Amino acid sequence: MARKKNQGIDPVEAPPVKKVRKVVSGPIRDKEKTKRRLIATVGKVLQKYTYSGLTITNIAKESGLNPKLIYLYFGNLDGLIEEYIVEKDFWSAKSKTHITELLEQPESIGADAMNEVFQLQFDAFLKDKSIQRIIHWEMGMKNKLLRKVADDRENMGNQLLEHIDPSFKGTDVDIRATLALILGGIYYLTLHAKNNGSTIAGIDINEDEGRERIEQAIQRLILRDFEAASTETKKSKSKKK
């Protein structure tokens, strides 16, 4: 029977659209989770046994994973350790971010910026036992991997120093020597305080009062050098006039 002219055609009902399920597992995701677990375990073993305990056996035991996975994902034990050290190296995450931002705006690199970098680093070194272990490891063992990491760290710091060198050119102020002493002091003070609770010059940085004294000294040394260089430069310019 023919339809009437004014009778509309019934719309065809569209099939329901299937929602795409979020992939929460799979070969790639599982691989990354396993890698993260192994890398994190390096830190646990390092804190528990020190660097002498970084073995395939200990890492497999602490992680609960098959030791073959270390070879599968990292090539060997050194590959796994390198991955961990690169992530947990001396420059803390906050310091790295801050340094990167400064290098993008080199005109902002001055006394306050340098002080902030070293204050962040002092704080991170005090709180992160893993970083303390890495530095202690570097001091006590000659190792190609550790040397490579140390060189990479030095390169990053040098990029920052190259931007402040002009401020000290032609003056008697050696800012690099001052900063080297500050870093060495951070190493020594922290390792002593955290390993055996000892004090240096009667200062205990495990206590708030002692820590604040060191923070103030770091700031004072950096600001003093920048001010001294600025004063010398001004005197030199006035003599030439």
CSV table of C-alpha atoms in Angstrom, one decimal:
chain,number,residue,atom,x,y,z
A,1,MET,CA,0.0,0.0,0.0
A,2,ALA,CA,1.3,3.5,-0.9
A,3,ARG,CA,2.2,5.9,1.8
A,4,LYS,CA,0.2,9.0,2.2
A,5,LYS,CA,2.1,12.2,1.1
A,6,ASN,CA,2.1,13.8,4.5
A,7,GLN,CA,3.2,10.7,6.3
A,8,GLY,CA,6.9,11.0,7.4
A,9,ILE,CA,9.5,8.3,7.1
A,10,ASP,CA,10.4,6.7,10.4
A,11,PRO,CA,14.0,7.6,11.2
A,12,VAL,CA,16.5,4.8,11.3
A,13,GLU,CA,17.8,4.4,14.8
A,14,ALA,CA,21.6,4.7,14.9
A,15,PRO,CA,23.5,1.8,16.6
A,16,PRO,CA,24.9,2.7,20.0
A,17,VAL,CA,28.5,4.0,19.8
A,18,LYS,CA,30.9,1.8,21.7
A,19,LYS,CA,33.1,3.5,24.2
A,20,VAL,CA,36.7,3.0,23.6
A,21,ARG,CA,38.1,1.2,26.7
A,22,LYS,CA,41.2,2.8,28.2
A,23,VAL,CA,44.2,0.5,27.9
A,24,VAL,CA,45.5,0.0,31.4
A,25,SER,CA,47.8,-2.9,30.7
A,26,GLY,CA,49.7,-4.4,27.8
A,27,PRO,CA,53.2,-5.2,26.7
A,28,ILE,CA,54.4,-1.6,26.5
A,29,ARG,CA,52.8,-0.5,29.8
A,30,ASP,CA,53.9,-3.6,31.6
A,31,LYS,CA,57.5,-3.1,30.4
A,32,GLU,CA,57.6,0.5,31.6
A,33,LYS,CA,56.1,-0.5,35.0
A,34,THR,CA,58.7,-3.3,35.3
A,35,LYS,CA,61.6,-0.9,34.4
A,36,ARG,CA,60.4,1.7,36.9
A,37,ARG,CA,60.2,-1.0,39.6
A,38,LEU,CA,63.8,-2.2,38.9
A,39,ILE,CA,65.1,1.4,38.8
A,40,ALA,CA,63.4,2.2,42.1
A,41,THR,CA,64.8,-1.0,43.6
A,42,VAL,CA,68.4,0.1,42.9
A,43,GLY,CA,67.7,3.0,45.4
A,44,LYS,CA,66.4,0.7,48.0
A,45,VAL,CA,69.3,-1.7,47.7
A,46,LEU,CA,71.8,1.2,47.7
A,47,GLN,CA,70.3,2.6,51.0
A,48,LYS,CA,70.1,-0.9,52.6
A,49,TYR,CA,73.5,-2.3,51.6
A,50,THR,CA,75.5,0.6,50.2
A,51,TYR,CA,77.1,0.3,46.8
A,52,SER,CA,78.8,-3.0,47.5
A,53,GLY,CA,75.4,-4.6,47.7
A,54,LEU,CA,74.3,-3.6,44.2
A,55,THR,CA,74.2,-7.0,42.7
A,56,ILE,CA,71.8,-8.8,40.4
A,57,THR,CA,70.8,-11.1,43.2
A,58,ASN,CA,70.0,-8.4,45.7
A,59,ILE,CA,68.0,-6.3,43.2
A,60,ALA,CA,66.0,-9.3,42.0
A,61,LYS,CA,65.3,-10.3,45.6
A,62,GLU,CA,64.2,-6.8,46.7
A,63,SER,CA,62.1,-6.2,43.6
A,64,GLY,CA,60.6,-9.7,43.5
A,65,LEU,CA,61.3,-9.9,39.8
A,66,ASN,CA,63.2,-12.3,37.6
A,67,PRO,CA,66.8,-11.3,37.3
A,68,LYS,CA,66.6,-12.0,33.5
A,69,LEU,CA,64.5,-8.9,33.2
A,70,ILE,CA,67.5,-6.7,34.1
A,71,TYR,CA,69.4,-8.1,31.1
A,72,LEU,CA,66.3,-7.8,28.9
A,73,TYR,CA,65.5,-4.2,29.6
A,74,PHE,CA,68.9,-2.7,30.5
A,75,GLY,CA,71.5,-5.0,28.9
A,76,ASN,CA,73.3,-5.6,32.1
A,77,LEU,CA,73.6,-4.5,35.7
A,78,ASP,CA,75.6,-1.4,34.8
A,79,GLY,CA,72.9,-0.3,32.4
A,80,LEU,CA,70.3,-0.5,35.2
A,81,ILE,CA,72.6,1.4,37.6
A,82,GLU,CA,73.4,4.1,35.1
A,83,GLU,CA,69.6,4.6,34.5
A,84,TYR,CA,69.1,5.1,38.2
A,85,ILE,CA,72.1,7.4,38.7
A,86,VAL,CA,71.2,9.6,35.8
A,87,GLU,CA,67.8,10.1,37.4
A,88,LYS,CA,69.1,10.6,41.0
A,89,ASP,CA,72.3,12.4,40.3
A,90,PHE,CA,73.7,15.3,42.4
A,91,TRP,CA,71.6,18.0,40.8
A,92,SER,CA,68.2,17.5,42.3
A,93,ALA,CA,65.0,17.7,40.2
A,94,LYS,CA,64.3,21.2,41.6
A,95,SER,CA,67.8,22.4,40.9
A,96,LYS,CA,67.8,21.0,37.4
A,97,THR,CA,64.6,22.7,36.6
A,98,HIS,CA,65.9,26.0,38.1
A,99,ILE,CA,69.2,25.8,36.2
A,100,THR,CA,67.3,25.0,32.9
A,101,GLU,CA,65.1,28.1,33.4
A,102,LEU,CA,68.1,30.3,34.2
A,103,LEU,CA,70.0,29.1,31.1
A,104,GLU,CA,66.9,30.1,29.0
A,105,GLN,CA,67.1,33.6,30.6
A,106,PRO,CA,70.8,34.1,31.2
A,107,GLU,CA,70.3,37.8,32.0
A,108,SER,CA,68.6,36.7,35.3
A,109,ILE,CA,71.7,34.9,36.5
A,110,GLY,CA,73.1,36.8,39.4
A,111,ALA,CA,73.9,36.5,43.1
A,112,ASP,CA,70.3,35.7,44.2
A,113,ALA,CA,69.9,33.1,41.4
A,114,MET,CA,73.2,31.3,42.3
A,115,ASN,CA,72.3,31.4,46.0
A,116,GLU,CA,68.9,29.7,45.2
A,117,VAL,CA,70.6,27.0,43.2
A,118,PHE,CA,72.9,26.1,46.0
A,119,GLN,CA,70.3,26.4,48.7
A,120,LEU,CA,68.0,24.0,46.8
A,121,GLN,CA,70.9,21.6,46.4
A,122,PHE,CA,71.9,21.7,50.1
A,123,ASP,CA,68.3,20.9,51.0
A,124,ALA,CA,68.0,18.1,48.5
A,125,PHE,CA,71.3,16.5,49.6
A,126,LEU,CA,70.3,16.6,53.2
A,127,LYS,CA,67.0,14.9,52.6
A,128,ASP,CA,67.9,12.3,49.9
A,129,LYS,CA,69.9,9.4,51.2
A,130,SER,CA,70.2,8.0,47.7
A,131,ILE,CA,72.1,11.1,46.5
A,132,GLN,CA,74.4,10.9,49.6
A,133,ARG,CA,75.1,7.2,48.7
A,134,ILE,CA,76.0,8.1,45.1
A,135,ILE,CA,78.5,10.9,46.2
A,136,HIS,CA,80.0,8.6,48.8
A,137,TRP,CA,80.3,5.9,46.1
A,138,GLU,CA,82.0,8.3,43.7
A,139,MET,CA,84.5,9.3,46.4
A,140,GLY,CA,85.4,5.7,47.3
A,141,MET,CA,85.6,4.0,44.0
A,142,LYS,CA,87.1,4.5,40.5
A,143,ASN,CA,84.4,3.7,38.0
A,144,LYS,CA,83.9,4.7,34.4
A,145,LEU,CA,80.2,5.0,34.8
A,146,LEU,CA,80.5,7.2,37.9
A,147,ARG,CA,83.1,9.3,36.1
A,148,LYS,CA,80.8,9.8,33.1
A,149,VAL,CA,77.9,10.9,35.4
A,150,ALA,CA,80.3,13.3,37.3
A,151,ASP,CA,81.5,14.8,34.0
A,152,ASP,CA,77.9,15.3,32.8
A,153,ARG,CA,77.0,17.0,36.1
A,154,GLU,CA,80.1,19.2,35.8
A,155,ASN,CA,79.1,20.2,32.3
A,156,MET,CA,75.7,21.3,33.4
A,157,GLY,CA,77.1,23.4,36.2
A,158,ASN,CA,79.7,24.8,33.9
A,159,GLN,CA,77.1,26.1,31.5
A,160,LEU,CA,75.7,28.1,34.4
A,161,LEU,CA,79.1,29.4,35.5
A,162,GLU,CA,80.0,30.6,32.0
A,163,HIS,CA,77.2,33.2,32.3
A,164,ILE,CA,78.6,34.7,35.5
A,165,ASP,CA,82.3,34.6,34.6
A,166,PRO,CA,82.1,38.0,32.9
A,167,SER,CA,81.0,39.6,36.1
A,168,PHE,CA,84.3,38.6,37.7
A,169,LYS,CA,86.6,39.2,34.8
A,170,GLY,CA,89.4,41.6,35.7
A,171,THR,CA,88.8,41.3,39.5
A,172,ASP,CA,90.6,39.4,42.3
A,173,VAL,CA,87.4,37.5,43.1
A,174,ASP,CA,87.5,33.8,42.2
A,175,ILE,CA,83.8,32.9,42.3
A,176,ARG,CA,84.4,29.4,40.9
A,177,ALA,CA,86.8,28.6,43.8
A,178,THR,CA,84.2,29.9,46.3
A,179,LEU,CA,81.4,27.7,44.8
A,180,ALA,CA,83.7,24.7,44.7
A,181,LEU,CA,84.4,25.1,48.5
A,182,ILE,CA,80.6,25.5,49.1
A,183,LEU,CA,79.9,22.3,47.2
A,184,GLY,CA,82.7,20.4,49.0
A,185,GLY,CA,81.4,21.7,52.3
A,186,ILE,CA,77.9,20.5,51.5
A,187,TYR,CA,79.3,17.0,50.7
A,188,TYR,CA,81.4,16.8,53.8
A,189,LEU,CA,79.0,18.2,56.3
A,190,THR,CA,76.0,16.1,55.0
A,191,LEU,CA,77.9,12.8,54.8
A,192,HIS,CA,79.3,13.2,58.3
A,193,ALA,CA,76.0,14.4,59.8
A,194,LYS,CA,73.9,11.7,58.2
A,195,ASN,CA,76.3,8.7,58.4
A,196,ASN,CA,77.4,9.0,62.0
A,197,GLY,CA,75.7,12.1,63.4
A,198,SER,CA,78.9,14.0,64.0
A,199,THR,CA,79.3,17.8,64.1
A,200,ILE,CA,81.7,20.0,62.3
A,201,ALA,CA,83.1,23.1,64.2
A,202,GLY,CA,80.4,22.4,66.7
A,203,ILE,CA,77.6,22.7,64.1
A,204,ASP,CA,75.0,20.0,63.8
A,205,ILE,CA,73.1,20.2,60.6
A,206,ASN,CA,70.7,17.5,61.8
A,207,GLU,CA,69.3,20.3,63.9
A,208,ASP,CA,67.3,23.3,62.5
A,209,GLU,CA,69.7,25.8,64.2
A,210,GLY,CA,72.8,24.2,62.7
A,211,ARG,CA,71.2,23.9,59.2
A,212,GLU,CA,70.1,27.5,59.2
A,213,ARG,CA,73.6,28.6,60.1
A,214,ILE,CA,75.0,26.8,57.1
A,215,GLU,CA,72.3,28.2,54.8
A,216,GLN,CA,73.1,31.7,55.9
A,217,ALA,CA,76.8,31.1,55.4
A,218,ILE,CA,76.2,29.9,51.8
A,219,GLN,CA,74.2,33.0,51.1
A,220,ARG,CA,76.7,35.3,52.7
A,221,LEU,CA,79.7,33.9,50.8
A,222,ILE,CA,78.0,34.1,47.4
A,223,LEU,CA,76.6,37.6,48.0
A,224,ARG,CA,79.9,38.8,49.3
A,225,ASP,CA,81.8,37.7,46.2
A,226,PHE,CA,79.3,39.3,43.8
A,227,GLU,CA,79.4,42.5,45.8
A,228,ALA,CA,83.2,42.5,46.0
A,229,ALA,CA,83.5,42.0,42.2
A,230,SER,CA,81.0,44.7,41.5
A,231,THR,CA,82.9,47.1,43.8
A,232,GLU,CA,86.2,46.4,42.1
A,233,THR,CA,84.7,46.8,38.6
A,234,LYS,CA,83.2,50.2,39.5
A,235,LYS,CA,86.6,51.4,41.0
A,236,SER,CA,88.4,50.2,37.9
A,237,LYS,CA,86.0,52.1,35.6
A,238,SER,CA,86.2,55.3,37.6
A,239,LYS,CA,90.0,55.2,37.4
A,240,LYS,CA,89.9,55.0,33.7
A,241,LYS,CA,87.8,58.1,33.4
